[in-house]
Amino acid sequence: MTSQMVLRDEGQNLEAQNQQPGAAHLLDEWSVTQTQWDTDTNRAWEGLLTQGNGYFHVRGSFEEGLRDEPQNLEYERKMQSVTVEVATHQTSRQGVYIPAITGYHPEVRQTVINLPWFADITISADGEEFDMAHSDVRGFSRRLDWRSGVLTRRVRWATEAGSVIDLVWERFASQDNHHLFVQRLRADVISGNPQICWQSGLTADVVTNGHRHFSGITTDASNETLACEVVTDHGDVVAVASRVVCEGPEGIERTSSVTDTGAQIECSTPLAQGQSAVLNKYTALTTSRDNELDPALTEDPAARAYGVAREASVEKWGQLLEASTKQAVSAWDAADRADRAALIDVPHLRWATYHLLRCTPAFEGITQVCPKGFAGEAYYGRYFWDTEIFLSPFYLETNPAAARGLLEYRYNTLDGARKNAREYNCRGAKYPWQSGTDGTEQCSLWEYSDTELHISADIAFALAQYVDRTGDSEFMWRCGVEILVETSRYWVDRVDWGEDGQAHLINIMGPDEYSPMTRDNAYTNWMVRFNLNQAVRWATAMKRDAPEAWAELISRLDFEEEELQAFSHVASNLPVPYDEERKLVLQSSDFEDYAVIDIDGMWKDRTKPFGFYAPQEKLYRSRCLKQADVVSLLTLFPEEFDDEQVESAYEYYKPYTVHDSSLSPAAHVQVAHRLGKHDDVKEFVAKMIAVDFDLSRGGAADGMHIANCACIWQLADLGVSQ
Amino acid sequence: MTSQMVLRDEGQNLEAQNQQPGAAHLLDEWSVTQTQWDTDTNRAWEGLLTQGNGYFHVRGSFEEGLRDEPQNLEYERKMQSVTVEVATHQTSRQGVYIPAITGYHPEVRQTVINLPWFADITISADGEEFDMAHSDVRGFSRRLDWRSGVLTRRVRWATEAGSVIDLVWERFASQDNHHLFVQRLRADVISGNPQICWQSGLTADVVTNGHRHFSGITTDASNETLACEVVTDHGDVVAVASRVVCEGPEGIERTSSVTDTGAQIECSTPLAQGQSAVLNKYTALTTSRDNELDPALTEDPAARAYGVAREASVEKWGQLLEASTKQAVSAWDAADRADRAALIDVPHLRWATYHLLRCTPAFEGITQVCPKGFAGEAYYGRYFWDTEIFLSPFYLETNPAAARGLLEYRYNTLDGARKNAREYNCRGAKYPWQSGTDGTEQCSLWEYSDTELHISADIAFALAQYVDRTGDSEFMWRCGVEILVETSRYWVDRVDWGEDGQAHLINIMGPDEYSPMTRDNAYTNWMVRFNLNQAVRWATAMKRDAPEAWAELISRLDFEEEELQAFSHVASNLPVPYDEERKLVLQSSDFEDYAVIDIDGMWKDRTKPFGFYAPQEKLYRSRCLKQADVVSLLTLFPEEFDDEQVESAYEYYKPYTVHDSSLSPAAHVQVAHRLGKHDDVKEFVAKMIAVDFDLSRGGAADGMHIANCACIWQLADLGVSQ
C-alpha cells in the first residue's frame, strides 16, 4: 500500500494555461459577474464569492441550497485522505465560519466549525419550489461588487404552472457591524398570478468535514424572529438571530415553526402580474467569546444577537449598506493598488484584494488567517507559515495594526509553543506546523510536525520585518523579544553538533514538502540563523533601551545572558549548503543524493498535480520539488544574493519543480522578474491567477488560497519597480 | 506534539539483569511450576502458559476468569498507540486464536480475531463464587508440562461458609486431533459439607483489541452440550461445541441456558467431607476454512464440532491424553536439544521449544507464525520477517515440511505482493512489511510499509536456505523461482541509478527501525544483491533442469530472458557501504551524518526501553539502533566477513545499540560467540531469556516473542560448536 501524500493544495496543478480563465464570467474594474451556472463550477464559485468581515465568513452558496446536495451527511474524515470530502460534496458546500470558534475532531484534532446555516431563503410559486438545478431558469447572473461587498443574483424563472417571475437576491456582510449579515429577495411577477411562498430558516443540522460539533442546540421562532443557539464541543456558545420582514401589495400570511435543530418562518402572498414583493432578512451572530473583543460586554450572546437583528430591521437595507460601504471604502483606500498594476490586471488584483480585506481578523491577536481564507473547511481553519511569510507584507503595508495582530496571536500562543518544545525534550518554544487556538501542534502527521520546523523562524522573520518597518519597539519589548529568545532556545537544543565542529539541523522538511528528513535545509538553516541573530540583536537593544522590562523578562524566563552567546555560536556555525563552483545554494546538503527522475515522462496530464502520478514513497526519494525552496529564500533576502547566485538557483531547480503547491509560482515570479525573464514572469503570473480564478480548475472549491491572493497583491508593486 | 514511536517490542528493555528471572516459580527439566499468584504478573503468565496445537491457541487464563477483569470492553485502538491496550487489560486478557481466522479493524486493518472463550468453568460453594483475587486461597500452584502440554492448577480454598476444598484444574490442547481441547476440574472436600455448583459456558461476548468482529452469533445448549457459532466480519464461520460431563457421589442437578452471545450449563451437587466430584469438558473448534486442510470435508462446521466433542466425551481424559502425548513426544524427539545445551539452561531451552512446537502451523501454506506466537493480540497476528530469518532455521532442522509451509504461504500470497508493487508503480512483487491472508500490506504506517523493504529479500534468503539444505528443487521449480524472479523485478524498478553509475536504494529502513529513510542500508543492499543473484542462479538452473516448467513460467510471467542480465547488472552495482580504513561495514552510506547523542545520560531507567526517553523525532536523527542491523547481516553470512570486519562492526555499533527490540540480543550473541567475548555472550543470553521469561518484566503479557524463542533454541547448537 502506498501512503497517500497530503497535498496541501490538492487539485492545484497550474501548468497548462491554455484555457481562458474568464469563461462564463465577466470582469470589470470593480466586480465579477457570473453569467452561466453549472454544477461543475458551483463549488468553486461558492469559494470565490465568499463574503465576510473578519468576524464571520459565509460561502457564496445559494440561499435556498440545492435539493440534491444535503449538507448534513456524516462521514469519517482522516488526515490522510483529503479527497474524501471532495467526493462527499461534489456540487455545493455551504459554510459559515467564525475564526474564533473551533471544535475537536477525533481524527484530525482542532478544526474551525461550520456554524448554523443562516442565509437560508427558499421561494415557491404555485407550490413549486425554486431550485437552480431543477427549475426552468430563463436568465441568470450573479455579481459580486468588491468594494461594497454586495452579492447580487438575478434569475428569470418560468414556473411549471406558467408564471414568469424575476428574482433578485442581494446580500452583504456588514463592514460596520461585524455581527450583521443583511439579505433581501425581491420577486417581480412578469406574467401569471402566482401564489408566492417564502421559507426562511436557521438550521444547526450541519456538519464540519462530516463531523457534528454541537453538544447543545436551542431554537426559537416567532412570526418575525428566528433564533438558534448552539454550544460547541469546546463549550463556546454561538447565537444566531434573524428578523424576517416581508413587504408586498397584499396581506402576507405568516407562520413559524421549530424543530430540534432549526427554526423557520413561512410567508405567503398572492401576486398578480406586474406586482412585486420583498423579503428582508437581518441576521446577527454573536458568541460567548465576544468579551475577548469587548470586555465590557455583559449580555448573553442570544440577547445581543436579538438586539442587533432587531435594530438592523429598523435601519433597513439602504442605511445599513451605506454604513458598511463607508468602512469598506476606507479599507480599500489603504489597500487598492490598481494604479500600480503593471504585471497584473486590475480585476484579478482587486478580486484578490477583496478576499484579503475580508480576512482581516476581527479577533485581533486571537485569530489569524487560515490558508483557505475561511472560505472552506480544508486545512481545518488552522494557521500555517502562510500568514507570516505571504500575508504579512500585505497587512504591513495596508494595515499595520492587523500585521501586529498576527504577531500578537503568536505571542498569545507562546505557551503552546513551549509545550511543543517540551514534547521533544527541548527548552524554549517550537511553533507548531499547524496552529489552533493555543499554539499546540494540531497536525497529526509526524512527517510534517516533526520535521517542518521553519515556521518558528518564519515568525521571527515577520516579527523583525514588522518592527523594522513600523519602529514599534514597544511591541518588541512587550512580546517580540520573548518570542525571539524562546524560539532561539529551542534551536540551541534542536541542533546536533557534528564531528566537523558545525551545528546541523538533521531530518528537516523545508518549504518543499516532497523532501522530508533532509540534512541542513538551506531555507531552514538560513532562517534559523536569522532568528538567532535577531534574538541577540533585539535582546541587546532591549537591555539598553528598556532595562526594566528586560530585567523583568530575564527573571521570568530564568534567562542567563550567556545564552545570547550560545545563540550567536549556533548562528555562526550553522551551515547553508553552497557549491562555490556552481555558485549554487543547495536545497539541503544531501539534495544531490536524491534521484533524478523522468518528471516529464511520468506526468501524463499536467492539469493534475504531479503528485497524482508518483506515490509519496517515490517523491520522498527524488529530486522533485512541490514548491520553491531555495527560490523562496532568495525572495526573502534579495540583497544577500547576487544575480549570478540567483540565476544559478533559478535555473538549477526549475526542471525539478512541479509547483504542486499554490505558493510556488509566487516565489518564482519575483525571481524571474529580477532576472528579467519576461516570458517566465508572464507564465508565473498566469499560474498565480489560475490558482483560484480559473473556474475550470476549481481551485477555490474548498476555499481561497489566501496566501497566493496576497502574492497577487504584491505583484502590483513588483510591476512598478521594474 | 511528538509522534509516539511504535515499539515493536514495547516493554522489552533488557539491559538490567539483576533480578532473578525465576522468582515465584520453579523450573525442572520438563516443566515450570508457578508457586505464587499476583495481579502484576498474571497477564505475563497468561502468555507464558499459552497452549495450542498450530490450529488453535488458548492463553493461559484462568478457567473462571477474574471478576474484576471484564473481557468485553470496547475501545478505540490506533496503530500509533500500543499502550492503549495495556491500560485496558491490566491483569488479565483471555484469548483464543485460530491463525486462519482474521477480521478487519477499521483503524489497524487486518487482524487475527479473539474467538469465543470456551475454557470457562466457574465453581461456587455454598453460593460463594471462587475467584483467585477475592477468595481465601490457602495454597496455589500451577504447572505446565512442556512435553505433554498439560496445564495443572491446584488450589486449596477456604470458603466463607467454613468449608475447605481442594481444586485441581487440568487442561490440554490435543496434539492428536487439532480441533480438540480437553479440561477437567476436580473438587475434593477437605472439611465441611458444601453445596457445589459448576457453571461452564461458551461466550462470544468478546472483543479483539477493543473491537467486535462477529456479524452473527448462534448459541445453543442442552443438558450435556453447549454450542456457539459465530460468523466473522470476513464471512468465515467458527463453530465451538462442548460436552460437559459431571461425576459425583450424589445425583447431579443440571440446567442449561442461552443468551444472545453465550450458552451455559450449570451442575450442582452436595458434597460431604472426604467426597469428590469432577467436571469434564470436551471442546471442539471447527471453521468453514477447514476444507482448505481437507478438501473431502462436507459436513458444516457446527456438525463437525458437535461430532468431535461427543466422540471425545466417550474416549475420556486418559485415552485422549495418551494419543496427544504420543504425537507430542514425536515432535519433541525431533526438536529437543537438551543434550547440546551448553550456553543455555535446559528448562528455558525447553520452555522456548514448547512454544515453537505449539506454533507449527496446522494450516500449512495458509498461515505462518506471528511474532507473538499467537499468544496475544499484539501485532494483530500478522507475519513479519521474523518467520523467514529467525524461525525458519528451527523448522528447517526439526520439521522441513513446516519450513516449506512457511515459504508456501509466501508463494500463495505472491499476488498480494504484486499488488503492493503496483501501488508503487513498480513491476514484480513487493512483500508487505506486515502480511495477512493475501499478502497485501497491512501496516498502516508509511514509515514502515514504504521503507522497510528487506522483507522481500529475507524471503528469498529463507527460500535459498531451504532448497540448499533440503535439495527440494521440485519446490523451487513450482514456487521458488517465481518468487525470486518477481521480487527481483521489483528491485530493478525500485533502485535509483545515480550519477556515479551505481544503483542505490534511497529512503530505506533496515532492521534498525530507529533509522528510517537512510541511503544504501548495508543489510538491505546485501540481501537484495543476494535475492537478485539467487534469481539468476535458480532461473538458469530451472531452464537447464526443468525446461518445460521454465517455459511455462516465463510465458505466464511475460518474462524476457534479458531480464536476468538486468538482475545481474543491478546486483553488481548495488553498493554495500564500507570503510576500508576501519574495515567497517557502515549501516548506511549516510550513517555517520546522524548525530551522536548521549544515550547513557538520557536513559534514566534501563528497565524501560530507551525509546521511552527519546521522541521518535530524536531517534530518527541520531545514531541510535533499536536493534542490530549490520550485526544481523554478519550472522546471516558469517563466511563472507573475516574476523577483523566482524570485530570492527561489533565494537563500532555496540555503544549505539539500545536493544529496544527483542530480536537484537539474538544477533549479538552469535557474533560475541564468534569473537570469543564470553562475558558478552553471557550477558546476551541472559537478555534473551529475560525477554519473555523474566516475570518482573512482563514481556510475555501480550504474547510470546516467538522469534527470540527460536534464537534461544539455536543457542544450543552454538554452544556445542564452541
PDB file of N, CA and C in Angstrom, chain B residues 8-9 368-369 371 382-393 410 432-435 452-459 462 510-513 523 527 627-629 632-633 635-636 661 663-664 667 707:
ATOM      1  N   ARG B   8       8.092  -2.101  18.460  1.00  0.00           N
ATOM      2  CA  ARG B   8       7.650  -3.441  18.123  1.00  0.00           C
ATOM      3  C   ARG B   8       7.789  -4.351  19.313  1.00  0.00           C
ATOM      4  N   ASP B   9       8.596  -3.970  20.266  1.00  0.00           N
ATOM      5  CA  ASP B   9       8.748  -4.828  21.427  1.00  0.00           C
ATOM      6  C   ASP B   9       8.623  -4.006  22.687  1.00  0.00           C
ATOM      7  N   GLN B 368       1.216 -18.494   8.767  1.00  0.00           N
ATOM      8  CA  GLN B 368       2.602 -18.583   9.201  1.00  0.00           C
ATOM      9  C   GLN B 368       2.618 -18.514  10.726  1.00  0.00           C
ATOM     10  N   VAL B 369       3.640 -17.920  11.274  1.00  0.00           N
ATOM     11  CA  VAL B 369       3.718 -17.770  12.720  1.00  0.00           C
ATOM     12  C   VAL B 369       3.857 -16.265  13.001  1.00  0.00           C
ATOM     13  N   PRO B 371       4.566 -12.789  15.224  1.00  0.00           N
ATOM     14  CA  PRO B 371       5.683 -12.505  16.147  1.00  0.00           C
ATOM     15  C   PRO B 371       5.371 -12.813  17.598  1.00  0.00           C
ATOM     16  N   ARG B 382      -0.183 -10.768  12.533  1.00  0.00           N
ATOM     17  CA  ARG B 382       0.361 -10.673  11.170  1.00  0.00           C
ATOM     18  C   ARG B 382       1.739 -11.304  11.078  1.00  0.00           C
ATOM     19  N   TYR B 383       2.245 -11.394   9.859  1.00  0.00           N
ATOM     20  CA  TYR B 383       3.517 -12.061   9.635  1.00  0.00           C
ATOM     21  C   TYR B 383       4.568 -11.060   9.186  1.00  0.00           C
ATOM     22  N   PHE B 384       5.717 -11.121   9.822  1.00  0.00           N
ATOM     23  CA  PHE B 384       6.840 -10.215   9.583  1.00  0.00           C
ATOM     24  C   PHE B 384       8.036 -11.039   9.083  1.00  0.00           C
ATOM     25  N   TRP B 385       9.186 -10.389   9.020  1.00  0.00           N
ATOM     26  CA  TRP B 385      10.410 -11.105   8.633  1.00  0.00           C
ATOM     27  C   TRP B 385      10.817 -12.132   9.688  1.00  0.00           C
ATOM     28  N   ASP B 386      10.231 -12.042  10.885  1.00  0.00           N
ATOM     29  CA  ASP B 386      10.570 -12.959  11.968  1.00  0.00           C
ATOM     30  C   ASP B 386      10.581 -14.414  11.507  1.00  0.00           C
ATOM     31  N   THR B 387       9.586 -14.752  10.706  1.00  0.00           N
ATOM     32  CA  THR B 387       9.463 -16.139  10.262  1.00  0.00           C
ATOM     33  C   THR B 387      10.663 -16.574   9.439  1.00  0.00           C
ATOM     34  N   GLU B 388      10.940 -15.798   8.389  1.00  0.00           N
ATOM     35  CA  GLU B 388      11.977 -16.224   7.446  1.00  0.00           C
ATOM     36  C   GLU B 388      13.369 -16.194   8.066  1.00  0.00           C
ATOM     37  N   ILE B 389      13.650 -15.164   8.848  1.00  0.00           N
ATOM     38  CA  ILE B 389      15.019 -15.002   9.327  1.00  0.00           C
ATOM     39  C   ILE B 389      15.255 -15.725  10.651  1.00  0.00           C
ATOM     40  N   PHE B 390      14.283 -15.733  11.528  1.00  0.00           N
ATOM     41  CA  PHE B 390      14.536 -16.259  12.869  1.00  0.00           C
ATOM     42  C   PHE B 390      13.906 -17.629  13.124  1.00  0.00           C
ATOM     43  N   LEU B 391      12.706 -17.864  12.595  1.00  0.00           N
ATOM     44  CA  LEU B 391      12.032 -19.141  12.850  1.00  0.00           C
ATOM     45  C   LEU B 391      12.422 -20.214  11.852  1.00  0.00           C
ATOM     46  N   SER B 392      12.712 -19.789  10.658  1.00  0.00           N
ATOM     47  CA  SER B 392      12.977 -20.749   9.587  1.00  0.00           C
ATOM     48  C   SER B 392      14.069 -21.770   9.952  1.00  0.00           C
ATOM     49  N   PRO B 393      15.184 -21.342  10.562  1.00  0.00           N
ATOM     50  CA  PRO B 393      16.217 -22.331  10.904  1.00  0.00           C
ATOM     51  C   PRO B 393      15.707 -23.443  11.834  1.00  0.00           C
ATOM     52  N   ARG B 410       4.201 -17.760   1.461  1.00  0.00           N
ATOM     53  CA  ARG B 410       4.655 -16.604   0.684  1.00  0.00           C
ATOM     54  C   ARG B 410       4.300 -16.772  -0.791  1.00  0.00           C
ATOM     55  N   PRO B 432       4.853  -7.490   1.793  1.00  0.00           N
ATOM     56  CA  PRO B 432       4.485  -6.424   2.726  1.00  0.00           C
ATOM     57  C   PRO B 432       5.288  -6.517   4.013  1.00  0.00           C
ATOM     58  N   TRP B 433       5.489  -5.390   4.645  1.00  0.00           N
ATOM     59  CA  TRP B 433       6.150  -5.428   5.947  1.00  0.00           C
ATOM     60  C   TRP B 433       5.298  -6.218   6.932  1.00  0.00           C
ATOM     61  N   GLN B 434       3.994  -6.060   6.859  1.00  0.00           N
ATOM     62  CA  GLN B 434       3.099  -6.828   7.720  1.00  0.00           C
ATOM     63  C   GLN B 434       2.098  -7.538   6.829  1.00  0.00           C
ATOM     64  N   SER B 435       2.133  -8.852   6.856  1.00  0.00           N
ATOM     65  CA  SER B 435       1.340  -9.637   5.927  1.00  0.00           C
ATOM     66  C   SER B 435       0.159 -10.289   6.626  1.00  0.00           C
ATOM     67  N   GLU B 452      10.696  -0.130   4.859  1.00  0.00           N
ATOM     68  CA  GLU B 452      11.333  -1.329   5.438  1.00  0.00           C
ATOM     69  C   GLU B 452      11.190  -2.474   4.428  1.00  0.00           C
ATOM     70  N   LEU B 453      12.013  -2.429   3.414  1.00  0.00           N
ATOM     71  CA  LEU B 453      11.828  -3.281   2.241  1.00  0.00           C
ATOM     72  C   LEU B 453      12.504  -4.636   2.356  1.00  0.00           C
ATOM     73  N   HIS B 454      13.376  -4.814   3.341  1.00  0.00           N
ATOM     74  CA  HIS B 454      14.203  -6.026   3.323  1.00  0.00           C
ATOM     75  C   HIS B 454      13.410  -7.314   3.381  1.00  0.00           C
ATOM     76  N   ILE B 455      12.153  -7.239   3.820  1.00  0.00           N
ATOM     77  CA  ILE B 455      11.334  -8.451   3.942  1.00  0.00           C
ATOM     78  C   ILE B 455      11.333  -9.286   2.651  1.00  0.00           C
ATOM     79  N   SER B 456      11.219  -8.642   1.498  1.00  0.00           N
ATOM     80  CA  SER B 456      11.183  -9.413   0.239  1.00  0.00           C
ATOM     81  C   SER B 456      12.476 -10.198   0.050  1.00  0.00           C
ATOM     82  N   ALA B 457      13.586  -9.554   0.354  1.00  0.00           N
ATOM     83  CA  ALA B 457      14.875 -10.237   0.211  1.00  0.00           C
ATOM     84  C   ALA B 457      15.062 -11.296   1.299  1.00  0.00           C
ATOM     85  N   ASP B 458      14.492 -11.058   2.481  1.00  0.00           N
ATOM     86  CA  ASP B 458      14.568 -12.052   3.557  1.00  0.00           C
ATOM     87  C   ASP B 458      13.889 -13.355   3.122  1.00  0.00           C
ATOM     88  N   ILE B 459      12.790 -13.190   2.401  1.00  0.00           N
ATOM     89  CA  ILE B 459      12.062 -14.372   1.916  1.00  0.00           C
ATOM     90  C   ILE B 459      12.927 -15.130   0.902  1.00  0.00           C
ATOM     91  N   ALA B 462      15.492 -17.092   2.879  1.00  0.00           N
ATOM     92  CA  ALA B 462      14.956 -18.302   3.509  1.00  0.00           C
ATOM     93  C   ALA B 462      14.683 -19.383   2.459  1.00  0.00           C
ATOM     94  N   GLY B 510      16.319  -0.195   7.541  1.00  0.00           N
ATOM     95  CA  GLY B 510      16.816  -1.556   7.683  1.00  0.00           C
ATOM     96  C   GLY B 510      16.161  -2.210   8.897  1.00  0.00           C
ATOM     97  N   PRO B 511      16.725  -3.310   9.375  1.00  0.00           N
ATOM     98  CA  PRO B 511      16.179  -3.908  10.601  1.00  0.00           C
ATOM     99  C   PRO B 511      16.141  -2.914  11.768  1.00  0.00           C
ATOM    100  N   ASP B 512      17.081  -1.986  11.792  1.00  0.00           N
ATOM    101  CA  ASP B 512      17.075  -0.952  12.833  1.00  0.00           C
ATOM    102  C   ASP B 512      15.969   0.065  12.546  1.00  0.00           C
ATOM    103  N   GLU B 513      14.855  -0.083  13.235  1.00  0.00           N
ATOM    104  CA  GLU B 513      13.687   0.758  12.945  1.00  0.00           C
ATOM    105  C   GLU B 513      13.769   2.150  13.559  1.00  0.00           C
ATOM    106  N   TYR B 523      22.525  -3.839   5.241  1.00  0.00           N
ATOM    107  CA  TYR B 523      21.774  -5.097   5.365  1.00  0.00           C
ATOM    108  C   TYR B 523      20.879  -5.276   4.144  1.00  0.00           C
ATOM    109  N   MET B 527      21.236  -8.031   1.082  1.00  0.00           N
ATOM    110  CA  MET B 527      20.181  -9.033   0.906  1.00  0.00           C
ATOM    111  C   MET B 527      19.542  -8.928  -0.476  1.00  0.00           C
ATOM    112  N   GLN B 627      17.894  -2.109  17.062  1.00  0.00           N
ATOM    113  CA  GLN B 627      18.399  -3.474  17.060  1.00  0.00           C
ATOM    114  C   GLN B 627      19.580  -3.593  16.118  1.00  0.00           C
ATOM    115  N   ALA B 628      20.259  -4.698  16.265  1.00  0.00           N
ATOM    116  CA  ALA B 628      21.383  -4.997  15.390  1.00  0.00           C
ATOM    117  C   ALA B 628      20.957  -4.864  13.949  1.00  0.00           C
ATOM    118  N   ASP B 629      21.780  -4.239  13.143  1.00  0.00           N
ATOM    119  CA  ASP B 629      21.457  -4.090  11.734  1.00  0.00           C
ATOM    120  C   ASP B 629      22.607  -4.725  10.950  1.00  0.00           C
ATOM    121  N   SER B 632      23.279  -8.144  12.346  1.00  0.00           N
ATOM    122  CA  SER B 632      22.395  -9.190  11.822  1.00  0.00           C
ATOM    123  C   SER B 632      22.918  -9.740  10.505  1.00  0.00           C
ATOM    124  N   LEU B 633      23.408  -8.834   9.675  1.00  0.00           N
ATOM    125  CA  LEU B 633      23.964  -9.264   8.386  1.00  0.00           C
ATOM    126  C   LEU B 633      25.139 -10.220   8.598  1.00  0.00           C
ATOM    127  N   THR B 635      25.594 -12.250  10.933  1.00  0.00           N
ATOM    128  CA  THR B 635      25.165 -13.584  11.375  1.00  0.00           C
ATOM    129  C   THR B 635      24.588 -14.397  10.228  1.00  0.00           C
ATOM    130  N   LEU B 636      24.045 -13.729   9.222  1.00  0.00           N
ATOM    131  CA  LEU B 636      23.443 -14.461   8.109  1.00  0.00           C
ATOM    132  C   LEU B 636      24.494 -14.933   7.104  1.00  0.00           C
ATOM    133  N   SER B 661      14.598  -3.734  20.648  1.00  0.00           N
ATOM    134  CA  SER B 661      13.911  -4.851  20.008  1.00  0.00           C
ATOM    135  C   SER B 661      14.357  -6.163  20.614  1.00  0.00           C
ATOM    136  N   LEU B 663      14.713  -8.784  19.116  1.00  0.00           N
ATOM    137  CA  LEU B 663      15.487  -9.559  18.145  1.00  0.00           C
ATOM    138  C   LEU B 663      16.974  -9.212  18.185  1.00  0.00           C
ATOM    139  N   SER B 664      17.322  -8.217  18.956  1.00  0.00           N
ATOM    140  CA  SER B 664      18.676  -7.704  18.931  1.00  0.00           C
ATOM    141  C   SER B 664      19.695  -8.582  19.661  1.00  0.00           C
ATOM    142  N   ALA B 667      21.056 -11.686  17.721  1.00  0.00           N
ATOM    143  CA  ALA B 667      22.095 -11.491  16.708  1.00  0.00           C
ATOM    144  C   ALA B 667      23.443 -11.239  17.367  1.00  0.00           C
ATOM    145  N   ALA B 707      10.173 -15.314  17.850  1.00  0.00           N
ATOM    146  CA  ALA B 707      11.444 -15.311  17.119  1.00  0.00           C
ATOM    147  C   ALA B 707      12.605 -15.420  18.101  1.00  0.00           C
TER     148      ALA B 707
END
